[in-house]
Amino acid sequence: ADVQGNIEKKETTFSLNGNSNIIGGVFDFNIKNDVLNATLQNINIKEFLYMIKKPQIFDSKGNVKFNYEMLSKKGNLEMELLNGYFLDNNFSFLINQLLKFDLTKELYEKVSIFSDINEKIYTTNLNMKSSNTQINMKDGIFDFGQNSIDAKLNTQIKDNDLIIKLKGDISKPNISLDTKELLKNEIDKKIEEKSDEVLDEKIKDEKTKELIKSLKFIF
């Protein structure tokens, strides 16, 4: 990257600012004493993940805001991913095997990511939604010192609710699945189908059927 900017040193202050065209977008930064503020606008997220040597699991355009105090080693990171989609990875493979649903076909118009930074540990929240899915993460832990992840994804695929846990190496985490909600949904569907069959068989009056179905929603 070719960076253009200015450096200024006074008795009590030091400042450095610059900008560059990089990975399809624009990089701007400003350092004043020990505080760094940086933005990346309209960058290619797939190329960004490659540049920072992380798994290329998602492709989109994106905007990034980064604020960091270099002495305390604390700050925050905010990302907005636009019109993106999953690339083939272990997560999309698991969803496909379990639900016969191709996650890579879903378009995510906006994905919001926010991280609190404490040294090399990023505590992260994520929200993403497509026409058929919704994925949320609250307080997922990314430890870039240990290159590890400990996170839980609350995932909704059509009518199926899943809790997916990611743990271990960031580049290739162990993926485990809590199937309680999925099994509960399947059991509820079977009960609903069976009760409807009984209604159809035992009760012929349509108004009575509708009344009973309405009562079921109360409970």
GROMACS .gro file of C-alpha atoms in nm:
model
  219
    1ALA     CA    1   0.000   0.000   0.000
    2ASP     CA    2   0.118   0.350  -0.082
    3VAL     CA    3   0.032   0.576   0.211
    4GLN     CA    4   0.020   0.955   0.201
    5GLY     CA    5  -0.007   1.164   0.517
    6ASN     CA    6   0.147   1.399   0.766
    7ILE     CA    7   0.351   1.376   1.084
    8GLU     CA    8   0.351   1.652   1.344
    9LYS     CA    9   0.550   1.663   1.670
   10LYS     CA   10   0.509   1.930   1.935
   11GLU     CA   11   0.625   1.952   2.296
   12THR     CA   12   0.330   1.761   2.440
   13THR     CA   13   0.160   1.610   2.136
   14PHE     CA   14   0.237   1.379   1.850
   15SER     CA   15   0.006   1.326   1.555
   16LEU     CA   16   0.018   1.113   1.244
   17ASN     CA   17  -0.247   1.081   0.975
   18GLY     CA   18  -0.263   0.913   0.639
   19ASN     CA   19  -0.474   0.749   0.372
   20SER     CA   20  -0.437   0.486   0.105
   21ASN     CA   21  -0.630   0.290  -0.154
   22ILE     CA   22  -0.631  -0.071  -0.042
   23ILE     CA   23  -0.823  -0.399  -0.109
   24GLY     CA   24  -1.074  -0.225  -0.330
   25GLY     CA   25  -1.152   0.059  -0.088
   26VAL     CA   26  -1.007   0.352   0.105
   27PHE     CA   27  -0.806   0.338   0.428
   28ASP     CA   28  -0.786   0.648   0.652
   29PHE     CA   29  -0.616   0.671   0.989
   30ASN     CA   30  -0.522   0.924   1.253
   31ILE     CA   31  -0.296   0.883   1.555
   32LYS     CA   32  -0.291   1.148   1.825
   33ASN     CA   33  -0.054   1.069   2.110
   34ASP     CA   34  -0.157   0.712   2.203
   35VAL     CA   35  -0.504   0.706   2.039
   36LEU     CA   36  -0.555   0.546   1.698
   37ASN     CA   37  -0.868   0.603   1.490
   38ALA     CA   38  -0.897   0.425   1.156
   39THR     CA   39  -1.161   0.359   0.893
   40LEU     CA   40  -1.181   0.129   0.594
   41GLN     CA   41  -1.450   0.220   0.343
   42ASN     CA   42  -1.599  -0.001   0.071
   43ILE     CA   43  -1.334  -0.271   0.101
   44ASN     CA   44  -1.355  -0.629  -0.027
   45ILE     CA   45  -1.409  -0.846   0.283
   46LYS     CA   46  -1.281  -1.166   0.123
   47GLU     CA   47  -0.952  -0.992   0.037
   48PHE     CA   48  -0.944  -0.834   0.384
   49LEU     CA   49  -0.969  -1.179   0.550
   50TYR     CA   50  -0.690  -1.306   0.324
   51MET     CA   51  -0.472  -1.006   0.411
   52ILE     CA   52  -0.506  -1.066   0.788
   53LYS     CA   53  -0.457  -1.442   0.736
   54LYS     CA   54  -0.803  -1.550   0.854
   55PRO     CA   55  -1.039  -1.804   0.694
   56GLN     CA   56  -1.220  -1.665   0.390
   57ILE     CA   57  -1.572  -1.769   0.491
   58PHE     CA   58  -1.767  -1.463   0.369
   59ASP     CA   59  -1.762  -1.233   0.066
   60SER     CA   60  -1.906  -0.882   0.058
   61LYS     CA   61  -1.823  -0.516   0.054
   62GLY     CA   62  -1.767  -0.365   0.395
   63ASN     CA   63  -1.693  -0.067   0.614
   64VAL     CA   64  -1.477  -0.083   0.926
   65LYS     CA   65  -1.425   0.161   1.215
   66PHE     CA   66  -1.137   0.096   1.457
   67ASN     CA   67  -1.063   0.294   1.775
   68TYR     CA   68  -0.774   0.189   1.997
   69GLU     CA   69  -0.578   0.331   2.290
   70MET     CA   70  -0.227   0.200   2.247
   71LEU     CA   71  -0.113   0.242   2.609
   72SER     CA   72  -0.412   0.073   2.772
   73LYS     CA   73  -0.449  -0.165   2.474
   74LYS     CA   74  -0.826  -0.116   2.478
   75GLY     CA   75  -1.071  -0.004   2.213
   76ASN     CA   76  -1.351  -0.116   1.986
   77LEU     CA   77  -1.410  -0.239   1.635
   78GLU     CA   78  -1.728  -0.187   1.432
   79MET     CA   79  -1.794  -0.357   1.099
   80GLU     CA   80  -2.079  -0.329   0.850
   81LEU     CA   81  -2.088  -0.590   0.572
   82LEU     CA   82  -2.309  -0.517   0.273
   83ASN     CA   83  -2.474  -0.752   0.021
   84GLY     CA   84  -2.268  -1.051   0.127
   85TYR     CA   85  -2.290  -1.428   0.123
   86PHE     CA   86  -2.120  -1.726   0.286
   87LEU     CA   87  -1.848  -1.911   0.099
   88ASP     CA   88  -1.814  -2.289   0.135
   89ASN     CA   89  -1.685  -2.370   0.484
   90ASN     CA   90  -1.742  -2.615   0.770
   91PHE     CA   91  -2.035  -2.414   0.905
   92SER     CA   92  -2.225  -2.406   0.575
   93PHE     CA   93  -2.142  -2.775   0.521
   94LEU     CA   94  -2.292  -2.865   0.862
   95ILE     CA   95  -2.613  -2.674   0.787
   96ASN     CA   96  -2.641  -2.843   0.447
   97GLN     CA   97  -2.592  -3.191   0.594
   98LEU     CA   98  -2.835  -3.134   0.880
   99LEU     CA   99  -3.117  -2.943   0.712
  100LYS     CA  100  -3.049  -2.994   0.339
  101PHE     CA  101  -3.024  -2.614   0.316
  102ASP     CA  102  -2.755  -2.435   0.112
  103LEU     CA  103  -2.646  -2.140   0.326
  104THR     CA  104  -2.419  -2.009   0.048
  105LYS     CA  105  -2.727  -1.917  -0.159
  106GLU     CA  106  -2.851  -1.666   0.099
  107LEU     CA  107  -2.793  -1.291   0.048
  108TYR     CA  108  -2.725  -1.079   0.357
  109GLU     CA  109  -2.796  -0.716   0.275
  110LYS     CA  110  -2.643  -0.593   0.601
  111VAL     CA  111  -2.435  -0.767   0.867
  112SER     CA  112  -2.348  -0.581   1.187
  113ILE     CA  113  -2.044  -0.674   1.398
  114PHE     CA  114  -1.923  -0.495   1.711
  115SER     CA  115  -1.624  -0.587   1.927
  116ASP     CA  116  -1.488  -0.456   2.256
  117ILE     CA  117  -1.109  -0.490   2.256
  118ASN     CA  118  -0.899  -0.568   2.562
  119GLU     CA  119  -0.539  -0.630   2.454
  120LYS     CA  120  -0.572  -0.919   2.205
  121ILE     CA  121  -0.914  -1.036   2.322
  122TYR     CA  122  -1.216  -0.926   2.117
  123THR     CA  123  -1.559  -0.970   2.281
  124THR     CA  124  -1.794  -0.969   1.985
  125ASN     CA  125  -2.164  -0.935   1.900
  126LEU     CA  126  -2.295  -1.024   1.554
  127ASN     CA  127  -2.631  -0.981   1.383
  128MET     CA  128  -2.714  -1.103   1.033
  129LYS     CA  129  -3.040  -1.176   0.856
  130SER     CA  130  -3.145  -1.301   0.514
  131SER     CA  131  -3.485  -1.395   0.372
  132ASN     CA  132  -3.464  -1.748   0.520
  133THR     CA  133  -3.212  -1.721   0.805
  134GLN     CA  134  -3.115  -1.522   1.110
  135ILE     CA  135  -2.782  -1.563   1.293
  136ASN     CA  136  -2.692  -1.385   1.618
  137MET     CA  137  -2.390  -1.402   1.844
  138LYS     CA  138  -2.359  -1.234   2.184
  139ASP     CA  139  -2.028  -1.192   2.366
  140GLY     CA  140  -1.831  -1.435   2.152
  141ILE     CA  141  -1.464  -1.443   2.255
  142PHE     CA  142  -1.191  -1.413   1.991
  143ASP     CA  143  -0.845  -1.437   2.148
  144PHE     CA  144  -0.594  -1.335   1.880
  145GLY     CA  145  -0.305  -1.391   2.122
  146GLN     CA  146  -0.398  -1.759   2.148
  147ASN     CA  147  -0.565  -1.764   1.802
  148SER     CA  148  -0.874  -1.917   1.966
  149ILE     CA  149  -1.250  -1.872   1.957
  150ASP     CA  150  -1.526  -1.948   2.208
  151ALA     CA  151  -1.863  -1.843   2.068
  152LYS     CA  152  -2.226  -1.948   2.041
  153LEU     CA  153  -2.439  -1.880   1.733
  154ASN     CA  154  -2.814  -1.862   1.783
  155THR     CA  155  -2.928  -1.969   1.438
  156GLN     CA  156  -3.268  -1.978   1.277
  157ILE     CA  157  -3.302  -2.154   0.941
  158LYS     CA  158  -3.661  -2.119   0.817
  159ASP     CA  159  -3.862  -2.281   1.102
  160ASN     CA  160  -3.563  -2.452   1.265
  161ASP     CA  161  -3.385  -2.308   1.570
  162LEU     CA  162  -3.028  -2.421   1.632
  163ILE     CA  163  -2.755  -2.335   1.880
  164ILE     CA  164  -2.412  -2.382   1.721
  165LYS     CA  165  -2.097  -2.360   1.932
  166LEU     CA  166  -1.755  -2.271   1.793
  167LYS     CA  167  -1.451  -2.349   2.007
  168GLY     CA  168  -1.078  -2.389   1.951
  169ASP     CA  169  -0.849  -2.263   1.675
  170ILE     CA  170  -0.996  -1.964   1.488
  171SER     CA  171  -0.878  -2.101   1.154
  172LYS     CA  172  -1.047  -2.438   1.208
  173PRO     CA  173  -1.269  -2.439   1.518
  174ASN     CA  174  -1.453  -2.738   1.658
  175ILE     CA  175  -1.822  -2.704   1.569
  176SER     CA  176  -2.078  -2.859   1.803
  177LEU     CA  177  -2.455  -2.850   1.777
  178ASP     CA  178  -2.723  -2.826   2.043
  179THR     CA  179  -3.013  -3.010   1.877
  180LYS     CA  180  -3.265  -2.969   2.161
  181GLU     CA  181  -3.459  -2.694   1.984
  182LEU     CA  182  -3.444  -2.877   1.651
  183LEU     CA  183  -3.581  -3.197   1.805
  184LYS     CA  184  -3.847  -3.001   1.994
  185ASN     CA  185  -3.959  -2.839   1.668
  186GLU     CA  186  -3.983  -3.179   1.498
  187ILE     CA  187  -4.180  -3.327   1.789
  188ASP     CA  188  -4.417  -3.028   1.791
  189LYS     CA  189  -4.473  -3.070   1.417
  190LYS     CA  190  -4.556  -3.440   1.460
  191ILE     CA  191  -4.797  -3.364   1.747
  192GLU     CA  192  -4.962  -3.092   1.539
  193GLU     CA  193  -5.000  -3.325   1.240
  194LYS     CA  194  -5.142  -3.604   1.457
  195SER     CA  195  -5.389  -3.378   1.637
  196ASP     CA  196  -5.510  -3.242   1.303
  197GLU     CA  197  -5.564  -3.599   1.181
  198VAL     CA  198  -5.771  -3.677   1.490
  199LEU     CA  199  -5.975  -3.360   1.446
  200ASP     CA  200  -6.048  -3.446   1.085
  201GLU     CA  201  -6.149  -3.798   1.179
  202LYS     CA  202  -6.356  -3.734   1.491
  203ILE     CA  203  -6.509  -3.391   1.433
  204LYS     CA  204  -6.694  -3.310   1.118
  205ASP     CA  205  -6.825  -2.964   1.208
  206GLU     CA  206  -6.586  -2.702   1.061
  207LYS     CA  207  -6.671  -2.429   1.315
  208THR     CA  208  -6.590  -2.665   1.603
  209LYS     CA  209  -6.255  -2.753   1.441
  210GLU     CA  210  -6.160  -2.387   1.408
  211LEU     CA  211  -6.256  -2.321   1.771
  212ILE     CA  212  -6.037  -2.608   1.896
  213LYS     CA  213  -5.741  -2.495   1.680
  214SER     CA  214  -5.775  -2.142   1.818
  215LEU     CA  215  -5.775  -2.274   2.175
  216LYS     CA  216  -5.446  -2.460   2.108
  217PHE     CA  217  -5.266  -2.131   2.038
  218ILE     CA  218  -5.360  -2.002   2.385
  219PHE     CA  219  -5.157  -2.283   2.543
   0.00000   0.00000   0.00000
